[in-house]
mmCIF file of C-alpha atoms in Angstrom:
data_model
loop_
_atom_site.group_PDB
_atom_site.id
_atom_site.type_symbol
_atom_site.label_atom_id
_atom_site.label_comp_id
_atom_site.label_asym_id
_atom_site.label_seq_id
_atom_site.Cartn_x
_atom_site.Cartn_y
_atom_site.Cartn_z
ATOM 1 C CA UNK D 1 -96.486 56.343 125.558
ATOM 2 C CA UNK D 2 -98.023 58.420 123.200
ATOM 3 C CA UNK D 3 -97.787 61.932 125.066
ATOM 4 C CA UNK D 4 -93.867 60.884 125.367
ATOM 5 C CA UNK D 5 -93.831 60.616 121.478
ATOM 6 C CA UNK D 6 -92.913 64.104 120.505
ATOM 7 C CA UNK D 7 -90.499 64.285 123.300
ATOM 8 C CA UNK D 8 -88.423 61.434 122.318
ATOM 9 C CA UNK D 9 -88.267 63.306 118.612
ATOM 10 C CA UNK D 10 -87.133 66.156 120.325
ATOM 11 C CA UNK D 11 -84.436 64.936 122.704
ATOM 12 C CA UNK D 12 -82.666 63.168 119.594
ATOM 13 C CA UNK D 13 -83.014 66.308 117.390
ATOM 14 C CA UNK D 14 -81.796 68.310 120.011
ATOM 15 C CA UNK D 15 -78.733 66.443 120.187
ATOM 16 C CA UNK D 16 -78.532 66.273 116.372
ATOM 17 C CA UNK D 17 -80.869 68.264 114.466
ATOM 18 C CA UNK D 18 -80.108 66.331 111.150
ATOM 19 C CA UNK D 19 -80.152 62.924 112.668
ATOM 20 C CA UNK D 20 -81.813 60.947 110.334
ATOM 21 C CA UNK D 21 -85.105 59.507 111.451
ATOM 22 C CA UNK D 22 -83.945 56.211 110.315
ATOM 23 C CA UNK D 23 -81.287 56.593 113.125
ATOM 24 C CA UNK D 24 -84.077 57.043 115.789
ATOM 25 C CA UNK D 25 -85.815 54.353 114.612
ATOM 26 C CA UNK D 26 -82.858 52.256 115.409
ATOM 27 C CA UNK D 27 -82.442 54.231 118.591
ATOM 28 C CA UNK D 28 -86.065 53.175 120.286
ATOM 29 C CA UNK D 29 -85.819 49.466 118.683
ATOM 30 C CA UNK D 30 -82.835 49.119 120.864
ATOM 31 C CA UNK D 31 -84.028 51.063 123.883
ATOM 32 C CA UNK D 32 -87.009 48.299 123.434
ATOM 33 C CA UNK D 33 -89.544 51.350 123.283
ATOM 34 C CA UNK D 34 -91.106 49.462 120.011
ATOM 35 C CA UNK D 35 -91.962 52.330 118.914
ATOM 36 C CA UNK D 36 -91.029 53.367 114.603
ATOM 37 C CA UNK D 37 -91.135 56.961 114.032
ATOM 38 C CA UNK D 38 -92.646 57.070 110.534
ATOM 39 C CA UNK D 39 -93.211 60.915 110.706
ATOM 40 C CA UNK D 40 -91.748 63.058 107.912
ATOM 41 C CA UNK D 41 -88.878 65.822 108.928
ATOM 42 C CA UNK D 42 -91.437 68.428 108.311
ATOM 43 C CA UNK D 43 -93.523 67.360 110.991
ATOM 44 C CA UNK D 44 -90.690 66.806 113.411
ATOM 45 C CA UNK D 45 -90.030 69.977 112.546
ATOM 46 C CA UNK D 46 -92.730 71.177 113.874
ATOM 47 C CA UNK D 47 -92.522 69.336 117.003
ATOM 48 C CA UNK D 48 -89.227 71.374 117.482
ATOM 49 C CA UNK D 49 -91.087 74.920 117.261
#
């Protein structure tokens, strides 16, 4: 689950690069991954480069 992580961050920001990480919180919690993205936008941001 945890190599899939960054992906998941990815996919959504690819989509909509100022989606809100609030929004893909909501996102997996409905998906039933269980998973909260705490991580800042700066280090999403560097998930993305």
């Amino acid at each position: 689950m945890e190599r899939l992580y960054p992906r998941f961050i990815i996919i959504h920001h690819t989509a909509g690069f100022d989606v809100p990480a609030l929004t893909i919180d909501s996102y997996h919690a409905k998906e039933g991954f269980g998973v909260k993205i705490t991580s800042p936008k700066s280090l999403v941001d560097e998930y993305i480069r």
